[in-house]
Amino acid sequence: MAAIEELPSSIPHPSSKEKVLNDMMEKGLGRFGWLEFLQCILVSFASFVDAQHSFITIYTEDYPSWHCTNSTLCNSDSNICNIPKSAWSWDGPSHKTVISQWNLECASSFVTGLPQSSFFIGCLFGLFLLATLADTSLGRKNTLVISCLSMSIVSFLIVFSTDIWIYSAFKFLIGFLRSSIGTCVLVMLAEKVSTEWRFTVGIVEYTCFILGYMSLSGIAYANRFNSWRSVYIWTSVPAICYSVLAYIFVTESPRWLLMQGRHQEAMAMLTGVSSLENGNDLTVGLIEAPVNRQKASVFQLYSSIAELFGRGWALKRMVAVMVLGIGIGMVYFGLPLAVGNLGFDIYLAVVLSALIEIPACVATYFLENRQRKPSILVFSVASGVCCIMCVVVGSGIQEIRVGLAMASFFCSCTAFNVFLIYILELFPTSVRNTTTSLVRQAMVFGNIFIPFLVSAGRKNDIFSYGVFGVVVMLSCFTLLGLPETRGLALCDTMDQQEKKDDMSV
């Protein structure tokens, strides 16, 4: 890449300094070679780990199949809770899942759904309490590494649980500690590359998440005759190893360094990572760059939230994307957890769900040059319609019902992927990690109710697929109050974002 053109000898007008700096950042991050690609892979692998720990309960908390051992007291239509324990037996080992090991086959929906709900509640608290750390004191890299490492250690310790209550407490901690991973990955990737490559590296992150989700089926299948504890061990130990490698090799976001006033480190990132011939051209721009250095006090850690909600346009935009996130997130996370209601083999069902995300990623890639709002609207509405059609079809025609469920998941995945890119472009660097975390917090709030909806959906699809479809379609009305962001460079401060929005009106 050619060296950055020299700055004009005259000092630029204050209104043009920000544009000069943005142009420099874009040029400095414009090259995307093998080193940049490896950095993206290293950062994105955290999503691989996150996917495994997010969906591991599909197997560890599954309701296993059983068979009769006494034909006089039991038959295939018997209610397992109305026959003596001596008249039936689990098809596999009794320690295969937490349900079979702790004799929860007749427990209430509250008890059996408590671990998964505890996980989502932990995510909710984590997103609220840890949201601003990556924007302020810790930074992107340290927040990502600490979150991955602590989550992995707790996932390993969960194997020592002795009952469902202790197990649920561990699940709460896992949800709390992993809450910042997805946000940090997306933000770091967006800030490490120029606008040209932003969408592409987002696809890398989605691919790693899919592979992590898909690998869970292989791990669970390999341990199908072992205890549920084996699945946690096989997912937590590699995650601990990854955390160490990430600490050593992952580099910090140059945009975050710049916002913290660490100009020399930011310059080194731009000249080293992008192989610029003349990094000195960045000096003037960096010196004039706005500084958002925060001290590590309790009140100042949440200054980005105060800054965000202190402006009317930002507050309205934040509320709109949070409502939209609840709708899209409920379908995106609810459908995989509800695959058991389709009557599929659980290993095959998860693999199929993961495979559906691959064409969704391909579709997302081709939507790169399309406008964000229409893309989100079309795929969200299509997903909702397919969910409602699942209720209409019912269990009468199994093939059509499964096809509609997979079509709905494909549309929700595509809408979710574009939505995550969209929220990164809506807010500046100074609050980007915070806003992304708040949107994820809204999603998680909606997800808390998913286990109960899935449980009720075993008797009537209207409580699962019906609710998913209605919620996601209603949430799309918030798009009316949001701006289009396709092709726009990222802003660093709230003032820059406000000026850009005013100019685009």
Short mmCIF file of N, CA, C and O in Angstrom, two decimals, residues 240-349:
data_model
loop_
_atom_site.label_atom_id
_atom_site.label_comp_id
_atom_site.label_asym_id
_atom_site.label_seq_id
_atom_site.Cartn_x
_atom_site.Cartn_y
_atom_site.Cartn_z
N ILE A 240 -9.61 -22.69 27.77
CA ILE A 240 -8.57 -22.13 28.64
C ILE A 240 -7.28 -21.94 27.86
O ILE A 240 -6.60 -20.91 27.97
N CYS A 241 -6.94 -22.92 27.04
CA CYS A 241 -5.73 -22.82 26.21
C CYS A 241 -5.84 -21.66 25.23
O CYS A 241 -4.86 -20.92 25.01
N TYR A 242 -7.01 -21.49 24.64
CA TYR A 242 -7.20 -20.36 23.70
C TYR A 242 -7.01 -19.03 24.41
O TYR A 242 -6.41 -18.09 23.84
N SER A 243 -7.50 -18.90 25.63
CA SER A 243 -7.39 -17.64 26.36
C SER A 243 -5.94 -17.24 26.55
O SER A 243 -5.58 -16.05 26.43
N VAL A 244 -5.09 -18.22 26.82
CA VAL A 244 -3.65 -17.94 26.98
C VAL A 244 -3.06 -17.46 25.66
O VAL A 244 -2.29 -16.48 25.62
N LEU A 245 -3.40 -18.14 24.56
CA LEU A 245 -2.88 -17.75 23.25
C LEU A 245 -3.37 -16.35 22.85
O LEU A 245 -2.61 -15.56 22.28
N ALA A 246 -4.62 -16.06 23.16
CA ALA A 246 -5.18 -14.75 22.83
C ALA A 246 -4.45 -13.65 23.58
O ALA A 246 -4.18 -12.57 23.03
N TYR A 247 -4.12 -13.90 24.84
CA TYR A 247 -3.41 -12.89 25.63
C TYR A 247 -2.04 -12.59 25.03
O TYR A 247 -1.56 -11.45 25.05
N ILE A 248 -1.40 -13.61 24.46
CA ILE A 248 -0.04 -13.44 23.93
C ILE A 248 -0.05 -12.79 22.55
O ILE A 248 0.75 -11.90 22.27
N PHE A 249 -0.98 -13.20 21.68
CA PHE A 249 -0.87 -12.82 20.27
C PHE A 249 -1.89 -11.78 19.79
O PHE A 249 -1.65 -11.12 18.79
N VAL A 250 -3.03 -11.63 20.45
CA VAL A 250 -4.02 -10.67 19.98
C VAL A 250 -3.57 -9.25 20.32
O VAL A 250 -3.09 -8.99 21.43
N THR A 251 -3.72 -8.34 19.38
CA THR A 251 -3.36 -6.94 19.59
C THR A 251 -4.59 -6.10 19.91
O THR A 251 -5.71 -6.46 19.55
N GLU A 252 -4.37 -4.97 20.56
CA GLU A 252 -5.46 -4.10 20.97
C GLU A 252 -6.02 -3.33 19.77
O GLU A 252 -5.35 -3.19 18.73
N SER A 253 -7.24 -2.83 19.90
CA SER A 253 -7.86 -2.02 18.85
C SER A 253 -7.16 -0.67 18.75
O SER A 253 -7.04 0.05 19.75
N PRO A 254 -6.69 -0.29 17.57
CA PRO A 254 -6.02 1.00 17.43
C PRO A 254 -6.96 2.18 17.68
O PRO A 254 -6.53 3.22 18.17
N ARG A 255 -8.22 2.01 17.34
CA ARG A 255 -9.18 3.09 17.60
C ARG A 255 -9.36 3.32 19.09
O ARG A 255 -9.48 4.45 19.55
N TRP A 256 -9.41 2.22 19.87
CA TRP A 256 -9.55 2.37 21.31
C TRP A 256 -8.30 3.04 21.90
O TRP A 256 -8.40 3.90 22.78
N LEU A 257 -7.12 2.63 21.43
CA LEU A 257 -5.88 3.24 21.90
C LEU A 257 -5.88 4.74 21.63
O LEU A 257 -5.46 5.55 22.46
N LEU A 258 -6.37 5.10 20.46
CA LEU A 258 -6.43 6.51 20.09
C LEU A 258 -7.37 7.28 21.00
O LEU A 258 -7.05 8.38 21.47
N MET A 259 -8.52 6.70 21.30
CA MET A 259 -9.50 7.36 22.16
C MET A 259 -8.99 7.51 23.59
O MET A 259 -9.44 8.38 24.33
N GLN A 260 -8.05 6.66 24.00
CA GLN A 260 -7.48 6.74 25.34
C GLN A 260 -6.25 7.65 25.41
O GLN A 260 -5.60 7.76 26.44
N GLY A 261 -5.91 8.28 24.28
CA GLY A 261 -4.76 9.17 24.25
C GLY A 261 -3.43 8.47 24.12
O GLY A 261 -2.38 9.10 24.26
N ARG A 262 -3.45 7.18 23.84
CA ARG A 262 -2.20 6.41 23.68
C ARG A 262 -1.79 6.46 22.21
O ARG A 262 -1.85 5.49 21.47
N HIS A 263 -1.36 7.65 21.77
CA HIS A 263 -1.12 7.93 20.36
C HIS A 263 0.01 7.09 19.78
O HIS A 263 -0.10 6.58 18.65
N GLN A 264 1.10 6.94 20.51
CA GLN A 264 2.24 6.20 19.98
C GLN A 264 1.89 4.74 19.74
O GLN A 264 2.30 4.15 18.74
N GLU A 265 1.16 4.15 20.66
CA GLU A 265 0.75 2.75 20.48
C GLU A 265 -0.18 2.62 19.29
O GLU A 265 -0.10 1.65 18.52
N ALA A 266 -1.08 3.57 19.13
CA ALA A 266 -1.99 3.54 17.99
C ALA A 266 -1.23 3.67 16.68
O ALA A 266 -1.51 2.97 15.71
N MET A 267 -0.22 4.57 16.65
CA MET A 267 0.60 4.74 15.46
C MET A 267 1.35 3.46 15.12
O MET A 267 1.45 3.06 13.96
N ALA A 268 1.88 2.79 16.17
CA ALA A 268 2.61 1.54 15.94
C ALA A 268 1.69 0.48 15.36
O ALA A 268 2.10 -0.32 14.51
N MET A 269 0.45 0.46 15.81
CA MET A 269 -0.52 -0.50 15.27
C MET A 269 -0.77 -0.23 13.80
O MET A 269 -0.79 -1.13 12.97
N LEU A 270 -0.93 1.03 13.45
CA LEU A 270 -1.25 1.38 12.07
C LEU A 270 -0.07 1.15 11.14
O LEU A 270 -0.22 0.65 10.04
N THR A 271 1.13 1.50 11.60
CA THR A 271 2.31 1.33 10.75
C THR A 271 2.75 -0.12 10.68
O THR A 271 3.25 -0.58 9.67
N GLY A 272 2.56 -0.86 11.79
CA GLY A 272 2.99 -2.26 11.81
C GLY A 272 2.01 -3.18 11.13
O GLY A 272 2.36 -3.94 10.24
N VAL A 273 0.76 -3.10 11.55
CA VAL A 273 -0.24 -4.02 11.02
C VAL A 273 -0.50 -3.77 9.55
O VAL A 273 -0.65 -4.68 8.76
N SER A 274 -0.52 -2.49 9.15
CA SER A 274 -0.86 -2.19 7.76
C SER A 274 0.34 -1.93 6.88
O SER A 274 0.20 -1.60 5.72
N SER A 275 1.56 -2.05 7.45
CA SER A 275 2.79 -1.95 6.67
C SER A 275 2.90 -0.63 5.91
O SER A 275 3.22 -0.60 4.72
N LEU A 276 2.61 0.50 6.58
CA LEU A 276 2.72 1.80 5.93
C LEU A 276 4.18 2.18 5.79
O LEU A 276 5.01 1.86 6.63
N GLU A 277 4.50 2.85 4.73
CA GLU A 277 5.88 3.23 4.49
C GLU A 277 6.29 4.44 5.33
O GLU A 277 7.43 4.63 5.67
N ASN A 278 5.31 5.28 5.64
CA ASN A 278 5.65 6.51 6.34
C ASN A 278 4.62 6.78 7.42
O ASN A 278 3.63 7.48 7.19
N GLY A 279 4.84 6.21 8.59
CA GLY A 279 3.89 6.39 9.69
C GLY A 279 3.93 7.78 10.28
O GLY A 279 3.01 8.17 10.99
N ASN A 280 4.98 8.57 9.99
CA ASN A 280 5.06 9.90 10.58
C ASN A 280 3.94 10.81 10.12
O ASN A 280 3.62 11.81 10.75
N ASP A 281 3.34 10.49 8.96
CA ASP A 281 2.25 11.32 8.47
C ASP A 281 1.04 11.27 9.39
O ASP A 281 0.16 12.12 9.29
N LEU A 282 0.98 10.27 10.25
CA LEU A 282 -0.14 10.15 11.17
C LEU A 282 0.02 11.04 12.40
O LEU A 282 -0.92 11.28 13.13
N THR A 283 1.23 11.50 12.64
CA THR A 283 1.53 12.18 13.90
C THR A 283 0.63 13.39 14.14
O THR A 283 0.04 13.54 15.21
N VAL A 284 0.52 14.27 13.15
CA VAL A 284 -0.27 15.48 13.32
C VAL A 284 -1.71 15.13 13.62
O VAL A 284 -2.33 15.68 14.53
N GLY A 285 -2.26 14.19 12.87
CA GLY A 285 -3.66 13.79 13.08
C GLY A 285 -3.88 13.21 14.44
O GLY A 285 -4.89 13.47 15.09
N LEU A 286 -2.95 12.40 14.90
CA LEU A 286 -3.11 11.76 16.20
C LEU A 286 -3.01 12.77 17.34
O LEU A 286 -3.72 12.67 18.34
N ILE A 287 -2.13 13.74 17.19
CA ILE A 287 -2.00 14.76 18.23
C ILE A 287 -3.29 15.56 18.36
O ILE A 287 -3.71 15.94 19.46
N GLU A 288 -3.93 15.81 17.21
CA GLU A 288 -5.17 16.59 17.23
C GLU A 288 -6.39 15.73 17.55
O GLU A 288 -7.50 16.24 17.67
N ALA A 289 -6.17 14.41 17.70
CA ALA A 289 -7.31 13.51 17.90
C ALA A 289 -7.99 13.74 19.24
O ALA A 289 -7.33 14.07 20.22
N PRO A 290 -9.30 13.58 19.30
CA PRO A 290 -10.01 13.73 20.58
C PRO A 290 -9.62 12.63 21.53
O PRO A 290 -9.46 11.49 21.13
N VAL A 291 -9.45 12.99 22.78
CA VAL A 291 -9.06 12.02 23.79
C VAL A 291 -10.25 11.71 24.69
O VAL A 291 -10.95 12.61 25.12
N ASN A 292 -10.43 10.45 24.98
CA ASN A 292 -11.55 10.03 25.82
C ASN A 292 -11.02 9.18 26.98
O ASN A 292 -11.54 8.14 27.30
N ARG A 293 -9.90 9.67 27.57
CA ARG A 293 -9.25 8.91 28.63
C ARG A 293 -10.13 8.93 29.87
O ARG A 293 -10.60 9.97 30.31
N GLN A 294 -10.34 7.74 30.46
CA GLN A 294 -11.19 7.62 31.64
C GLN A 294 -10.38 7.11 32.83
O GLN A 294 -9.55 6.24 32.70
N LYS A 295 -10.66 7.68 34.00
CA LYS A 295 -10.04 7.19 35.21
C LYS A 295 -10.86 6.05 35.77
O LYS A 295 -12.06 5.96 35.55
N ALA A 296 -10.21 5.19 36.51
CA ALA A 296 -10.86 3.96 36.98
C ALA A 296 -11.66 4.19 38.25
O ALA A 296 -11.39 3.63 39.29
N SER A 297 -12.64 5.08 38.20
CA SER A 297 -13.54 5.24 39.33
C SER A 297 -14.88 4.63 38.97
O SER A 297 -15.20 4.45 37.81
N VAL A 298 -15.68 4.34 39.99
CA VAL A 298 -16.96 3.68 39.75
C VAL A 298 -17.85 4.53 38.86
O VAL A 298 -18.49 4.03 37.94
N PHE A 299 -17.87 5.86 39.10
CA PHE A 299 -18.76 6.72 38.34
C PHE A 299 -18.26 6.93 36.92
O PHE A 299 -19.03 6.94 35.97
N GLN A 300 -16.97 7.09 36.75
CA GLN A 300 -16.42 7.37 35.43
C GLN A 300 -16.44 6.15 34.53
O GLN A 300 -16.43 6.28 33.32
N LEU A 301 -16.44 4.95 35.12
CA LEU A 301 -16.53 3.75 34.30
C LEU A 301 -17.83 3.74 33.50
O LEU A 301 -17.91 3.20 32.41
N TYR A 302 -18.88 4.37 34.05
CA TYR A 302 -20.17 4.38 33.38
C TYR A 302 -20.45 5.72 32.72
O TYR A 302 -21.58 6.07 32.45
N SER A 303 -19.38 6.46 32.46
CA SER A 303 -19.54 7.76 31.81
C SER A 303 -20.06 7.60 30.39
O SER A 303 -20.77 8.48 29.88
N SER A 304 -19.72 6.50 29.73
CA SER A 304 -20.19 6.31 28.36
C SER A 304 -21.70 6.12 28.32
O SER A 304 -22.36 6.53 27.36
N ILE A 305 -22.27 5.51 29.37
CA ILE A 305 -23.72 5.37 29.43
C ILE A 305 -24.37 6.73 29.64
O ILE A 305 -25.37 7.06 29.01
N ALA A 306 -23.77 7.55 30.53
CA ALA A 306 -24.29 8.89 30.76
C ALA A 306 -24.21 9.73 29.48
O ALA A 306 -25.13 10.49 29.15
N GLU A 307 -23.10 9.60 28.76
CA GLU A 307 -22.93 10.33 27.52
C GLU A 307 -23.96 9.89 26.48
O GLU A 307 -24.51 10.70 25.73
N LEU A 308 -24.23 8.60 26.46
CA LEU A 308 -25.17 8.04 25.48
C LEU A 308 -26.59 8.53 25.72
O LEU A 308 -27.27 8.99 24.81
N PHE A 309 -27.04 8.44 26.98
CA PHE A 309 -28.42 8.80 27.29
C PHE A 309 -28.61 10.29 27.55
O PHE A 309 -29.72 10.74 27.82
N GLY A 310 -27.53 11.05 27.47
CA GLY A 310 -27.63 12.48 27.67
C GLY A 310 -28.03 13.23 26.41
O GLY A 310 -28.24 14.44 26.44
N ARG A 311 -28.10 12.54 25.28
CA ARG A 311 -28.47 13.16 24.02
C ARG A 311 -29.75 12.51 23.50
O ARG A 311 -29.85 11.29 23.42
N GLY A 312 -30.71 13.34 23.12
CA GLY A 312 -32.01 12.84 22.73
C GLY A 312 -31.96 11.88 21.55
O GLY A 312 -32.60 10.82 21.56
N TRP A 313 -31.19 12.24 20.51
CA TRP A 313 -31.14 11.40 19.31
C TRP A 313 -30.54 10.03 19.63
O TRP A 313 -30.98 9.00 19.09
N ALA A 314 -29.53 10.01 20.52
CA ALA A 314 -28.89 8.75 20.88
C ALA A 314 -29.82 7.88 21.70
O ALA A 314 -29.86 6.64 21.54
N LEU A 315 -30.57 8.49 22.61
CA LEU A 315 -31.51 7.74 23.45
C LEU A 315 -32.60 7.09 22.59
O LEU A 315 -32.92 5.90 22.76
N LYS A 316 -33.18 7.86 21.66
CA LYS A 316 -34.22 7.31 20.79
C LYS A 316 -33.67 6.17 19.94
O LYS A 316 -34.32 5.14 19.74
N ARG A 317 -32.47 6.37 19.43
CA ARG A 317 -31.84 5.33 18.59
C ARG A 317 -31.56 4.08 19.40
O ARG A 317 -31.75 2.95 18.93
N MET A 318 -31.12 4.27 20.64
CA MET A 318 -30.79 3.13 21.50
C MET A 318 -32.03 2.32 21.84
O MET A 318 -32.02 1.08 21.78
N VAL A 319 -33.12 2.99 22.19
CA VAL A 319 -34.36 2.30 22.51
C VAL A 319 -34.87 1.52 21.31
O VAL A 319 -35.32 0.37 21.43
N ALA A 320 -34.78 2.12 20.14
CA ALA A 320 -35.27 1.47 18.92
C ALA A 320 -34.51 0.18 18.62
O ALA A 320 -35.11 -0.87 18.34
N VAL A 321 -33.19 0.22 18.69
CA VAL A 321 -32.40 -0.97 18.36
C VAL A 321 -32.53 -2.04 19.46
O VAL A 321 -32.41 -3.23 19.18
N MET A 322 -32.78 -1.63 20.69
CA MET A 322 -32.98 -2.61 21.76
C MET A 322 -34.28 -3.38 21.55
O MET A 322 -34.32 -4.60 21.72
N VAL A 323 -35.34 -2.68 21.17
CA VAL A 323 -36.61 -3.36 20.89
C VAL A 323 -36.46 -4.28 19.69
O VAL A 323 -36.93 -5.43 19.70
N LEU A 324 -35.79 -3.80 18.65
CA LEU A 324 -35.55 -4.63 17.46
C LEU A 324 -34.71 -5.85 17.83
O LEU A 324 -34.96 -6.96 17.33
N GLY A 325 -33.73 -5.67 18.72
CA GLY A 325 -32.89 -6.78 19.15
C GLY A 325 -33.65 -7.84 19.90
O GLY A 325 -33.37 -9.04 19.77
N ILE A 326 -34.63 -7.44 20.70
CA ILE A 326 -35.45 -8.41 21.43
C ILE A 326 -36.18 -9.32 20.45
O ILE A 326 -36.22 -10.54 20.61
N GLY A 327 -36.77 -8.72 19.41
CA GLY A 327 -37.52 -9.51 18.44
C GLY A 327 -36.65 -10.46 17.65
O GLY A 327 -36.94 -11.66 17.55
N ILE A 328 -35.56 -9.95 17.08
CA ILE A 328 -34.68 -10.80 16.27
C ILE A 328 -34.00 -11.84 17.14
O ILE A 328 -33.87 -13.01 16.76
N GLY A 329 -33.55 -11.44 18.33
CA GLY A 329 -32.85 -12.36 19.22
C GLY A 329 -33.72 -13.49 19.71
O GLY A 329 -33.26 -14.62 19.89
N MET A 330 -35.02 -13.23 19.93
CA MET A 330 -35.91 -14.28 20.42
C MET A 330 -36.06 -15.40 19.41
O MET A 330 -36.08 -16.58 19.77
N VAL A 331 -36.13 -15.06 18.13
CA VAL A 331 -36.23 -16.09 17.10
C VAL A 331 -34.88 -16.78 16.90
O VAL A 331 -34.80 -18.00 16.78
N TYR A 332 -33.80 -15.98 16.86
CA TYR A 332 -32.48 -16.53 16.59
C TYR A 332 -32.04 -17.52 17.66
O TYR A 332 -31.45 -18.57 17.36
N PHE A 333 -32.29 -17.22 18.93
CA PHE A 333 -31.89 -18.11 20.01
C PHE A 333 -32.98 -19.12 20.38
O PHE A 333 -32.69 -20.19 20.90
N GLY A 334 -34.24 -18.74 20.12
CA GLY A 334 -35.33 -19.62 20.50
C GLY A 334 -35.47 -20.85 19.62
O GLY A 334 -35.72 -21.96 20.10
N LEU A 335 -35.29 -20.68 18.30
CA LEU A 335 -35.47 -21.81 17.39
C LEU A 335 -34.49 -22.95 17.64
O LEU A 335 -34.89 -24.12 17.63
N PRO A 336 -33.18 -22.70 17.86
CA PRO A 336 -32.28 -23.82 18.17
C PRO A 336 -32.66 -24.55 19.46
O PRO A 336 -32.53 -25.78 19.54
N LEU A 337 -33.11 -23.80 20.47
CA LEU A 337 -33.49 -24.44 21.73
C LEU A 337 -34.79 -25.22 21.61
O LEU A 337 -35.09 -26.07 22.46
N ALA A 338 -35.56 -24.92 20.58
CA ALA A 338 -36.85 -25.59 20.39
C ALA A 338 -36.79 -26.74 19.39
O ALA A 338 -37.82 -27.30 19.04
N VAL A 339 -35.58 -27.11 18.92
CA VAL A 339 -35.49 -28.17 17.92
C VAL A 339 -36.00 -29.50 18.45
O VAL A 339 -36.48 -30.34 17.67
N GLY A 340 -35.91 -29.70 19.76
CA GLY A 340 -36.43 -30.95 20.33
C GLY A 340 -37.91 -31.11 20.14
O GLY A 340 -38.42 -32.24 20.10
N ASN A 341 -38.63 -30.00 20.00
CA ASN A 341 -40.08 -30.06 19.80
C ASN A 341 -40.46 -30.55 18.41
O ASN A 341 -41.63 -30.85 18.15
N LEU A 342 -39.47 -30.59 17.50
CA LEU A 342 -39.74 -31.06 16.14
C LEU A 342 -39.73 -32.57 16.03
O LEU A 342 -40.13 -33.13 15.01
N GLY A 343 -39.25 -33.27 17.06
CA GLY A 343 -39.20 -34.72 17.04
C GLY A 343 -37.99 -35.28 16.32
O GLY A 343 -37.93 -36.47 16.01
N PHE A 344 -36.98 -34.44 16.06
CA PHE A 344 -35.75 -34.87 15.40
C PHE A 344 -34.80 -35.56 16.38
O PHE A 344 -34.90 -35.37 17.59
N ASP A 345 -33.86 -36.33 15.82
CA ASP A 345 -32.71 -36.78 16.61
C ASP A 345 -31.94 -35.53 17.03
O ASP A 345 -31.63 -34.67 16.21
N ILE A 346 -31.62 -35.44 18.31
CA ILE A 346 -31.07 -34.20 18.84
C ILE A 346 -29.70 -33.85 18.25
O ILE A 346 -29.39 -32.68 18.03
N TYR A 347 -28.88 -34.86 17.95
CA TYR A 347 -27.57 -34.59 17.35
C TYR A 347 -27.73 -34.09 15.92
O TYR A 347 -27.08 -33.12 15.51
N LEU A 348 -28.60 -34.74 15.17
CA LEU A 348 -28.85 -34.33 13.79
C LEU A 348 -29.52 -32.96 13.73
O LEU A 348 -29.22 -32.16 12.84
N ALA A 349 -30.39 -32.70 14.67
CA ALA A 349 -31.11 -31.42 14.68
C ALA A 349 -30.16 -30.25 14.86
O ALA A 349 -30.29 -29.22 14.17
#
